[in-house]
Short mmCIF file of C-alpha atoms in Angstrom, two decimals:
data_model
loop_
_atom_site.label_atom_id
_atom_site.label_comp_id
_atom_site.label_asym_id
_atom_site.label_seq_id
_atom_site.Cartn_x
_atom_site.Cartn_y
_atom_site.Cartn_z
CA MET J 1 -11.47 -10.09 12.51
CA LYS J 2 -10.12 -10.80 9.06
CA ASN J 3 -6.44 -11.69 9.00
CA ASN J 4 -5.64 -9.15 6.27
CA SER J 5 -7.60 -6.22 7.72
CA LEU J 6 -4.63 -4.64 9.47
CA PHE J 7 -2.51 -4.85 6.32
CA SER J 8 -5.21 -3.53 4.01
CA ASN J 9 -6.33 -0.67 6.28
CA SER J 10 -2.76 0.40 6.96
CA PHE J 11 -1.87 0.21 3.26
CA PHE J 12 -4.80 2.32 2.08
CA ILE J 13 -4.44 4.95 4.80
CA PHE J 14 -0.72 5.20 4.00
CA VAL J 15 -1.33 5.50 0.25
CA ILE J 16 -3.98 8.19 0.80
CA ARG J 17 -1.42 10.39 2.54
CA PHE J 18 1.63 9.24 0.60
CA PHE J 19 1.06 11.08 -2.66
CA PRO J 20 0.51 14.58 -1.19
CA SER J 21 3.66 14.09 0.90
CA LEU J 22 5.60 12.92 -2.14
CA ALA J 23 4.46 15.95 -4.14
CA ASN J 24 5.49 18.24 -1.29
CA LEU J 25 8.90 16.56 -1.02
CA LEU J 26 9.50 17.01 -4.75
CA VAL J 27 8.56 20.67 -4.49
CA VAL J 28 10.91 21.18 -1.52
CA VAL J 29 13.88 19.71 -3.42
CA TRP J 30 12.99 21.53 -6.66
CA TYR J 31 12.36 24.94 -5.09
CA SER J 32 15.40 24.78 -2.79
CA ARG J 33 17.58 24.40 -5.89
CA HIS J 34 15.86 27.01 -8.10
CA LEU J 35 14.64 29.78 -5.80
CA PRO J 36 16.82 32.40 -4.09
CA GLN J 37 17.42 31.41 -0.46
CA GLU J 38 15.36 34.29 0.94
CA THR J 39 12.42 33.58 -1.39
CA TYR J 40 12.53 29.87 -0.57
CA GLY J 41 12.60 30.73 3.14
CA ASN J 42 9.50 32.91 2.74
CA TYR J 43 7.74 30.09 0.88
CA GLN J 44 8.49 27.66 3.72
CA HIS J 45 7.41 30.33 6.22
CA PHE J 46 3.82 29.84 5.02
CA TRP J 47 3.86 26.05 5.43
CA ILE J 48 5.65 26.05 8.78
CA GLN J 49 3.08 28.36 10.35
CA LEU J 50 0.22 26.48 8.69
CA SER J 51 1.59 23.24 10.16
CA VAL J 52 1.59 24.78 13.64
CA LEU J 53 -1.84 26.47 13.44
CA CYS J 54 -3.75 23.70 11.66
CA PRO J 55 -3.56 21.29 14.64
CA LEU J 56 -4.83 24.13 16.82
CA ALA J 57 -7.74 24.63 14.42
CA CYS J 58 -8.52 20.90 14.25
CA VAL J 59 -8.32 20.63 18.09
CA GLY J 60 -7.98 16.86 17.85
CA ILE J 61 -11.24 16.23 15.97
CA HIS J 62 -9.45 14.40 13.15
CA VAL J 63 -7.66 12.19 15.70
CA LEU J 64 -10.76 11.54 17.81
CA ALA J 65 -12.79 10.43 14.78
CA ILE J 66 -10.46 7.47 14.15
CA THR J 67 -11.20 6.12 17.64
CA TYR J 68 -14.85 5.22 16.92
CA PRO J 69 -16.85 3.25 14.30
CA PRO J 70 -19.04 5.07 11.71
CA GLY J 71 -22.35 4.44 13.48
CA PHE J 72 -21.08 5.85 16.74
CA ILE J 73 -19.60 8.89 14.95
CA MET J 74 -23.06 9.64 13.54
CA LYS J 75 -24.57 9.31 17.01
CA LEU J 76 -21.94 11.63 18.42
CA LEU J 77 -22.45 14.29 15.73
CA LYS J 78 -26.18 14.37 16.49
CA ALA J 79 -25.50 14.79 20.20
CA ILE J 80 -23.41 17.94 19.69
CA LYS J 81 -25.46 21.13 20.12
CA ALA J 82 -25.73 23.89 17.53
CA GLY J 83 -24.08 26.33 19.90
CA GLN J 84 -21.04 24.10 20.16
CA TYR J 85 -20.71 23.94 16.39
CA THR J 86 -20.93 27.74 16.33
CA MET J 87 -18.23 28.13 18.97
CA TYR J 88 -15.93 25.85 17.00
CA GLY J 89 -16.60 27.88 13.85
CA PHE J 90 -15.58 31.09 15.63
CA TRP J 91 -12.43 29.35 16.90
CA VAL J 92 -11.38 28.41 13.35
CA LEU J 93 -12.18 31.91 12.05
CA MET J 94 -10.05 33.48 14.80
CA LEU J 95 -7.06 31.28 13.98
CA ALA J 96 -7.56 31.96 10.26
CA GLY J 97 -7.42 35.69 11.01
CA ILE J 98 -4.17 35.27 12.95
CA PHE J 99 -2.67 33.18 10.16
CA ALA J 100 -3.73 35.71 7.53
CA ALA J 101 -2.19 38.59 9.49
CA LEU J 102 1.10 36.72 9.92
CA GLN J 103 1.38 35.94 6.21
CA HIS J 104 0.32 39.41 5.13
CA ASN J 105 2.94 41.08 7.31
CA ALA J 106 5.79 38.69 6.51
CA LEU J 107 5.12 37.78 2.87
CA ASP J 108 3.12 40.78 1.68
CA ILE J 109 0.30 38.66 0.24
CA SER J 110 -3.38 39.56 0.50
CA LEU J 111 -5.24 38.63 3.70
CA PHE J 112 -7.93 36.83 1.71
CA VAL J 113 -5.73 33.95 0.52
CA PRO J 114 -4.21 32.70 3.82
CA PHE J 115 -7.49 33.35 5.67
CA LEU J 116 -9.46 30.99 3.42
CA PHE J 117 -6.52 28.63 3.07
CA LEU J 118 -6.37 27.75 6.78
CA ILE J 119 -10.16 27.29 6.97
CA CYS J 120 -10.31 24.98 3.95
CA TYR J 121 -7.16 23.10 4.91
CA THR J 122 -8.49 22.48 8.42
CA PHE J 123 -11.87 21.15 7.32
CA ALA J 124 -10.27 19.06 4.55
CA THR J 125 -8.14 17.40 7.24
CA ILE J 126 -11.21 16.65 9.37
CA PHE J 127 -13.34 15.36 6.49
CA GLU J 128 -10.49 13.15 5.27
CA SER J 129 -10.38 11.47 8.69
CA LEU J 130 -14.15 10.92 8.57
CA LEU J 131 -13.89 9.34 5.13
CA ILE J 132 -11.15 7.04 6.43
CA VAL J 133 -13.51 5.93 9.21
CA PHE J 134 -16.18 5.34 6.53
CA ARG J 135 -13.54 3.33 4.63
CA ASN J 136 -13.91 5.28 1.38
CA TYR J 137 -10.36 4.28 0.55
CA GLN J 138 -10.60 4.09 -3.23
CA SER J 139 -12.20 7.51 -3.51
CA LEU J 140 -9.60 9.05 -1.20
CA VAL J 141 -6.71 7.50 -3.11
CA ALA J 142 -8.04 8.79 -6.44
CA ILE J 143 -8.69 12.28 -5.04
CA ASN J 144 -5.26 12.56 -3.43
CA VAL J 145 -3.40 11.26 -6.48
CA LEU J 146 -5.10 13.93 -8.60
CA TYR J 147 -4.50 16.55 -5.91
CA SER J 148 -0.80 15.66 -5.79
CA VAL J 149 -0.37 15.93 -9.56
CA LEU J 150 -2.08 19.33 -9.61
CA PHE J 151 -0.09 20.46 -6.54
CA TRP J 152 3.17 19.73 -8.34
CA GLY J 153 1.85 21.16 -11.61
CA ILE J 154 0.93 24.48 -9.95
CA HIS J 155 4.41 24.86 -8.48
CA TRP J 156 6.06 23.99 -11.79
CA PHE J 157 3.85 26.43 -13.71
CA VAL J 158 4.36 29.35 -11.31
CA LEU J 159 8.13 28.85 -11.20
CA GLY J 160 8.31 28.93 -14.99
CA HIS J 161 6.08 31.99 -15.42
CA GLY J 162 7.48 34.61 -13.06
CA PHE J 163 7.36 33.20 -9.54
CA SER J 164 5.39 35.06 -6.90
CA LEU J 165 4.12 33.93 -3.50
CA GLN J 166 0.73 35.53 -4.18
CA ALA J 167 0.31 33.48 -7.37
CA VAL J 168 1.39 30.11 -6.01
CA PHE J 169 -0.78 30.28 -2.89
CA SER J 170 -3.77 31.65 -4.80
CA TYR J 171 -3.70 28.66 -7.16
CA LEU J 172 -3.17 26.29 -4.24
CA LEU J 173 -6.18 27.83 -2.49
CA ILE J 174 -8.38 27.00 -5.48
CA LEU J 175 -7.06 23.43 -5.43
CA THR J 176 -7.71 23.10 -1.68
CA VAL J 177 -11.26 24.42 -2.04
CA LEU J 178 -12.01 21.89 -4.80
CA ARG J 179 -10.70 19.00 -2.70
CA LEU J 180 -12.78 20.13 0.29
CA CYS J 181 -15.95 20.35 -1.83
CA ILE J 182 -15.43 16.79 -3.09
CA TYR J 183 -14.84 15.56 0.47
CA CYS J 184 -18.04 17.25 1.63
CA GLY J 185 -20.07 15.59 -1.13
CA ILE J 186 -18.77 12.10 -0.36
CA THR J 187 -19.26 12.65 3.38
CA ALA J 188 -22.89 13.66 2.84
CA VAL J 189 -23.54 10.36 1.07
CA ASN J 190 -21.93 8.41 3.92
CA VAL J 191 -23.86 10.32 6.59
CA GLN J 192 -27.12 9.06 5.05
CA ARG J 193 -25.70 5.56 4.82
CA TYR J 194 -24.54 5.27 8.45
CA SER J 195 -27.16 7.43 10.21
CA GLU J 196 -29.33 4.43 11.11
CA GLU J 197 -26.49 2.06 11.96
CA GLU J 198 -26.73 0.63 15.45
CA HIS J 199 -23.64 0.08 17.56
CA GLU J 200 -23.37 -1.51 20.97
CA GLU J 201 -20.48 0.68 22.11
CA ASP J 202 -21.61 3.56 24.29
CA HIS J 203 -19.65 6.27 26.05
CA ASN J 204 -20.49 9.18 28.27
CA LEU J 205 -20.26 12.49 26.39
CA ALA J 206 -18.19 14.00 29.21
CA LYS J 207 -15.71 11.15 28.85
CA ILE J 208 -15.52 11.65 25.09
CA ARG J 209 -15.07 15.41 25.53
CA THR J 210 -12.18 14.78 27.91
CA LEU J 211 -10.51 12.43 25.44
CA TRP J 212 -11.04 15.00 22.69
CA MET J 213 -9.28 17.70 24.72
CA HIS J 214 -6.39 15.39 25.53
CA LEU J 215 -5.96 14.29 21.90
CA GLY J 216 -6.04 17.90 20.72
CA LEU J 217 -3.33 18.84 23.22
CA TYR J 218 -1.29 15.80 22.21
CA ASP J 219 -1.51 16.73 18.54
CA VAL J 220 -0.21 20.23 19.30
CA THR J 221 2.64 18.96 21.49
CA GLN J 222 3.69 16.58 18.72
CA VAL J 223 3.94 19.49 16.30
CA LEU J 224 6.00 21.47 18.81
CA SER J 225 8.22 18.44 19.36
CA SER J 226 8.95 18.35 15.63
CA TRP J 227 9.71 22.05 15.26
CA ILE J 228 10.90 23.54 18.57
CA ASP J 229 14.54 22.46 18.10
CA LYS J 230 14.68 24.12 14.68
CA PHE J 231 13.01 27.21 16.13
CA ILE J 232 15.52 27.47 18.99
CA ILE J 233 18.49 26.95 16.67
CA SER J 234 17.21 29.65 14.32
CA LEU J 235 17.09 32.13 17.23
CA ALA J 236 20.31 31.18 19.00
CA LEU J 237 22.76 30.50 16.16
CA SER J 238 23.74 31.96 12.80
CA ALA J 239 21.66 31.43 9.67
CA SER J 240 24.28 29.13 8.14
CA LEU J 241 24.39 26.85 11.20
CA SER J 242 20.59 26.91 11.32
CA ALA J 243 20.48 25.75 7.69
CA VAL J 244 22.93 22.94 8.43
CA TYR J 245 20.86 21.76 11.39
CA TYR J 246 17.56 22.04 9.48
CA ASN J 247 18.78 19.87 6.60
CA GLY J 248 20.44 17.35 8.90
CA SER J 249 17.43 16.95 11.20
CA GLN J 250 14.80 16.51 8.50
CA ASN J 251 12.10 13.97 9.26
CA ILE J 252 12.42 10.87 7.11
CA PRO J 253 9.74 11.27 4.41
CA PHE J 254 6.62 9.13 4.73
CA LEU J 255 7.57 7.27 7.94
CA PRO J 256 5.29 9.48 10.10
CA LEU J 257 2.51 8.69 7.61
CA LEU J 258 3.23 4.99 7.93
CA LEU J 259 3.18 5.15 11.72
CA GLY J 260 -0.09 7.09 11.74
CA ALA J 261 -1.66 4.74 9.20
CA ALA J 262 -0.79 1.65 11.25
CA GLY J 263 -2.12 3.19 14.46
CA SER J 264 -5.32 4.29 12.75
CA ALA J 265 -5.79 0.83 11.25
CA VAL J 266 -5.53 -0.81 14.67
CA LEU J 267 -8.02 1.65 16.17
CA ILE J 268 -10.47 1.08 13.32
CA GLN J 269 -10.11 -2.68 13.78
CA LEU J 270 -10.73 -2.52 17.53
CA ALA J 271 -13.60 -0.06 17.16
CA ARG J 272 -15.52 -2.55 15.04
CA GLY J 273 -15.53 -5.02 17.92
CA GLY J 274 -17.20 -8.35 17.28
CA THR J 275 -14.96 -10.41 19.55
CA LYS J 276 -15.32 -11.56 23.15
CA ASN J 277 -11.81 -10.79 24.35
CA GLU J 278 -10.70 -7.31 23.32
CA THR J 279 -7.59 -7.47 25.50
CA SER J 280 -6.28 -10.52 23.68
CA ASP J 281 -7.13 -8.99 20.30
CA THR J 282 -5.36 -5.76 21.27
CA ILE J 283 -2.17 -7.58 22.23
CA GLN J 284 -2.25 -9.57 19.00
CA LEU J 285 -2.88 -6.50 16.86
CA MET J 286 -0.11 -4.51 18.55
CA ASN J 287 2.35 -7.33 17.94
CA GLN J 288 1.23 -7.64 14.35
CA MET J 289 1.65 -3.90 13.85
CA GLY J 290 5.14 -4.05 15.36
CA LYS J 291 6.13 -6.84 12.99
CA MET J 292 4.74 -5.00 9.98
CA LEU J 293 6.32 -1.63 10.82
CA SER J 294 9.71 -3.15 11.65
CA SER J 295 9.76 -4.77 8.21
CA ILE J 296 9.81 -1.25 6.78
CA VAL J 297 11.53 0.88 9.42
CA PHE J 298 14.57 -1.35 10.07
CA PRO J 299 15.74 -1.61 6.42
CA VAL J 300 15.22 2.16 6.02
CA PHE J 301 17.25 2.81 9.19
CA PHE J 302 20.25 0.72 8.14
CA PHE J 303 20.21 2.06 4.57
CA LEU J 304 20.23 5.68 5.77
CA LEU J 305 22.85 4.93 8.43
CA PHE J 306 25.38 3.26 6.12
CA PHE J 307 24.77 5.48 3.06
CA ARG J 308 24.25 8.79 4.89
CA VAL J 309 27.21 10.60 3.28
CA ASP J 310 26.15 9.86 -0.31
CA LEU J 311 22.55 10.72 0.51
CA ILE J 312 23.23 14.16 2.02
CA VAL J 313 25.69 15.16 -0.69
CA THR J 314 23.37 13.98 -3.48
CA ILE J 315 20.26 15.75 -2.17
CA PHE J 316 21.70 18.93 -0.63
CA THR J 317 25.11 19.15 -2.42
CA ALA J 318 28.54 19.18 -0.77
CA ARG J 319 27.78 22.48 0.97
CA TYR J 320 25.86 20.51 3.61
CA ILE J 321 28.52 17.94 4.53
CA PRO J 322 28.55 19.42 8.10
CA ALA J 323 24.90 18.27 8.37
CA ILE J 324 25.93 14.59 8.17
CA PRO J 325 26.71 14.17 11.93
CA VAL J 326 23.37 15.83 12.75
CA PHE J 327 21.65 13.46 10.33
CA MET J 328 23.32 10.46 11.93
CA ALA J 329 22.22 11.52 15.42
CA SER J 330 18.65 12.09 14.19
CA LEU J 331 18.58 8.61 12.62
CA LEU J 332 18.92 6.95 16.03
CA ILE J 333 15.25 7.72 16.66
CA LEU J 334 14.11 5.47 13.79
CA PRO J 335 14.10 2.04 15.49
CA VAL J 336 11.53 3.24 18.03
CA ARG J 337 9.29 4.26 15.13
CA ALA J 338 8.57 0.58 14.46
CA TYR J 339 5.67 0.78 16.91
CA HIS J 340 2.69 3.03 17.65
CA PHE J 341 2.95 3.47 21.42
CA THR J 342 -0.23 5.50 22.02
CA THR J 343 -2.74 3.18 20.32
CA VAL J 344 -3.75 1.26 23.45
CA LEU J 345 -3.97 4.44 25.52
CA GLN J 346 -6.13 6.14 22.91
CA ARG J 347 -8.44 3.15 22.63
CA MET J 348 -8.87 3.06 26.41
CA HIS J 349 -9.53 6.81 26.66
CA LYS J 350 -6.33 7.56 28.57
CA GLY J 351 -5.72 10.91 26.91
CA ASN J 352 -4.32 12.31 30.15
CA ILE J 353 -1.56 9.69 30.15
CA ILE J 354 -0.80 10.40 26.49
CA ASN J 355 -0.37 14.09 27.28
CA ILE J 356 1.74 13.47 30.38
CA GLY J 357 4.13 11.50 28.20
CA ALA J 358 4.07 14.08 25.39
CA ILE J 359 4.67 17.07 27.65
CA ALA J 360 7.35 15.24 29.66
CA GLU J 361 9.11 14.28 26.41
CA LEU J 362 9.10 17.89 25.23
CA LEU J 363 10.37 19.25 28.56
CA LEU J 364 13.09 16.60 28.85
CA ALA J 365 14.30 17.31 25.30
CA CYS J 366 14.43 21.05 25.97
CA ALA J 367 16.33 20.44 29.23
CA LEU J 368 18.92 18.31 27.42
CA ILE J 369 19.47 20.66 24.47
CA TYR J 370 21.99 23.01 26.10
CA PRO J 371 24.23 20.49 27.93
CA LEU J 372 24.32 18.14 24.92
CA TYR J 373 25.04 21.07 22.60
CA ARG J 374 27.95 22.10 24.81
CA TRP J 375 29.25 18.53 24.72
CA LEU J 376 28.58 17.43 21.12
CA GLY J 377 27.64 20.57 19.20
CA LEU J 378 24.73 20.47 16.77
CA PRO J 379 24.47 16.64 16.82
CA GLY J 380 23.85 16.93 20.57
CA VAL J 381 20.72 19.00 19.93
CA ALA J 382 19.32 16.25 17.71
CA LEU J 383 20.37 13.61 20.23
CA SER J 384 18.38 15.34 22.99
CA PHE J 385 15.15 14.54 21.16
CA VAL J 386 16.28 10.97 20.50
CA ILE J 387 16.85 10.36 24.23
CA SER J 388 13.55 11.97 25.25
CA THR J 389 11.64 9.93 22.66
CA TYR J 390 13.02 6.64 24.01
CA PHE J 391 11.99 7.63 27.55
CA GLN J 392 8.52 8.53 26.27
CA ALA J 393 8.16 5.22 24.41
CA THR J 394 9.12 3.29 27.55
CA PHE J 395 6.60 5.22 29.64
CA TYR J 396 3.76 4.57 27.14
CA LEU J 397 4.62 0.89 26.82
CA VAL J 398 4.74 0.25 30.58
CA TYR J 399 1.48 2.10 31.20
CA SER J 400 -0.29 0.33 28.30
CA ALA J 401 0.79 -3.04 29.68
CA ARG J 402 -0.52 -2.05 33.12
CA LEU J 403 -3.93 -1.19 31.65
CA LEU J 404 -4.10 -4.51 29.80
CA GLN J 405 -2.79 -6.35 32.88
CA THR J 406 0.03 -7.96 30.96
CA SER J 407 3.80 -7.73 30.65
CA PRO J 408 5.29 -4.94 28.49
CA LEU J 409 7.28 -7.62 26.66
CA LYS J 410 4.05 -9.28 25.52
CA LEU J 411 2.99 -6.06 23.78
CA VAL J 412 6.06 -5.97 21.53
CA PRO J 413 7.43 -8.70 19.23
CA TYR J 414 10.94 -8.31 20.67
CA VAL J 415 12.25 -11.67 19.39
CA ASN J 416 11.07 -10.77 15.88
CA TRP J 417 12.78 -7.37 16.19
CA ILE J 418 16.10 -8.77 17.41
CA ILE J 419 16.25 -11.23 14.53
CA LYS J 420 15.46 -8.49 11.99
CA LEU J 421 18.01 -6.10 13.46
CA ILE J 422 20.75 -8.72 13.17
CA VAL J 423 19.73 -9.80 9.66
CA PHE J 424 19.29 -6.29 8.23
CA ALA J 425 22.45 -4.95 9.89
CA SER J 426 24.50 -7.82 8.45
CA LEU J 427 22.91 -7.33 5.03
CA PHE J 428 23.65 -3.62 4.78
CA ILE J 429 27.17 -3.94 6.21
CA GLY J 430 27.87 -6.45 3.45
CA ILE J 431 26.23 -4.34 0.74
CA ARG J 432 28.12 -1.23 1.85
CA TYR J 433 31.44 -3.08 1.79
CA VAL J 434 30.84 -4.45 -1.71
CA CYS J 435 29.54 -1.13 -3.07
CA TYR J 436 32.45 1.00 -1.89
CA ARG J 437 35.05 -1.60 -2.82
CA TYR J 438 33.93 -2.22 -6.39
CA PHE J 439 31.84 0.82 -7.42
CA SER J 440 32.05 4.60 -7.38
CA GLY J 441 29.93 7.67 -8.09
CA GLY J 442 26.20 7.28 -7.54
CA ILE J 443 26.17 3.49 -8.01
CA PRO J 444 26.61 2.61 -4.29
CA LEU J 445 23.64 4.79 -3.33
CA ILE J 446 21.49 3.23 -6.05
CA LEU J 447 22.45 -0.32 -5.09
CA GLY J 448 21.84 0.45 -1.42
CA GLY J 449 18.40 1.86 -2.25
CA VAL J 450 17.51 -1.18 -4.35
CA THR J 451 18.61 -3.45 -1.51
CA MET J 452 16.43 -1.49 0.92
CA VAL J 453 13.36 -1.82 -1.30
CA LEU J 454 13.92 -5.56 -1.81
CA ALA J 455 14.47 -6.09 1.91
CA ILE J 456 11.23 -4.28 2.73
CA GLY J 457 9.26 -6.21 0.14
CA ILE J 458 10.60 -9.62 1.13
CA SER J 459 10.16 -8.96 4.85
CA LEU J 460 6.58 -7.72 4.44
CA LEU J 461 5.70 -10.67 2.23
CA ALA J 462 7.16 -13.08 4.77
CA GLU J 463 5.15 -11.49 7.59
CA TYR J 464 1.97 -11.55 5.52
CA LYS J 465 2.37 -15.23 4.59
CA LYS J 466 3.20 -16.12 8.17
CA GLN J 467 0.03 -14.39 9.33
CA GLN J 468 -2.08 -16.24 6.77
CA LYS J 469 -0.56 -19.57 7.73
CA HIS J 470 -0.39 -19.24 11.50
CA GLY J 471 -3.03 -16.64 12.28
CA TRP J 472 -1.90 -14.21 14.98
CA SER J 473 1.39 -15.93 15.80
#
């Protein structure tokens, strides 16, 4: 395996998904400042329900595809019967009908737009995963950069010309259809290219179907894990407290993309095979991924932790100062994001173990919400998901080590992490002290952000050069 494969695959997969997420983040900030609160809430209503229903429509297909090499994917597609394709089509149509009814009743937009939107969005997600497996990185980057520009342009145009939900989602539907058509065309070319490719890896279809079901369930539970706390708060507390919690518990932009990109890159690397000792390669890749992710996650964590007040006030205004303790509690989950804990389990077709951990994490978090809320208030709700996530990570790590017949400590670069935590903590404590002692206004936040970017760049460069010089050390 090439020494730079993990870096290059992770980088391209991240970039492919970065620009649409950036465009969405810009729209969220822009619309939250310029739309009436009720109108903005209705706009987000569409995306929240799409985010919940889309994983149900994909049923893990986009996740399963990353597990196998292109030749095997082609073999698998040929083995699926026409009746099974038809059943899946009916499943997507049923969910599209539900989504359309929900949007029509709540937002008073035509059924046609959300119905087609969910269908096109679902298949675009699946085809994008296939093109990642085919390693059409340059095409995907170009398509998603253009998509992101047009996505932002549509929102800007509609806001400046008499905003309406019908108009914005109609234009976005056209954009989604165009992206799906381009994906289909590129996929058709790749299908011809890889149809005759031979691959030694072979799996029983029943085993693959079981993994598919487990991955689909896991994808859904992950979505619920991200949204159930906000959903409960919105039902149990006032709208103002719900808004405070929502803004304070926001996911850090792009880190989930980074985590998914790294995990996908490792799976793609392992799926290509070509080595005699997959166990040894897996351990080395997992350590390398942990070193790479920690070079990004740890500087981000310390920057957000020490500059949290300036950040919340700058983005959401002083009205959301009560969200700062919630934000601080939510940040404690970041260090565990420096690793993709399900990669080994997914590679070894242990979807049942993945789901046991996912469901247990969700149940534990829900069980902790009320007592921690009574003790700490809103920050306690966020902390319940932090605690459950650490328990889940430990469970996945121990079980992965058992499957590989190695120690859990050998799967993580813990010495590398400890050194980075000490270095980055010292760096940002020093930067924060200097910034608040000698500067005021927005300068401390800017200097902290610049320090974060430099720390990430230097750390990644050091890891990359170390890998080139010492191999998998």
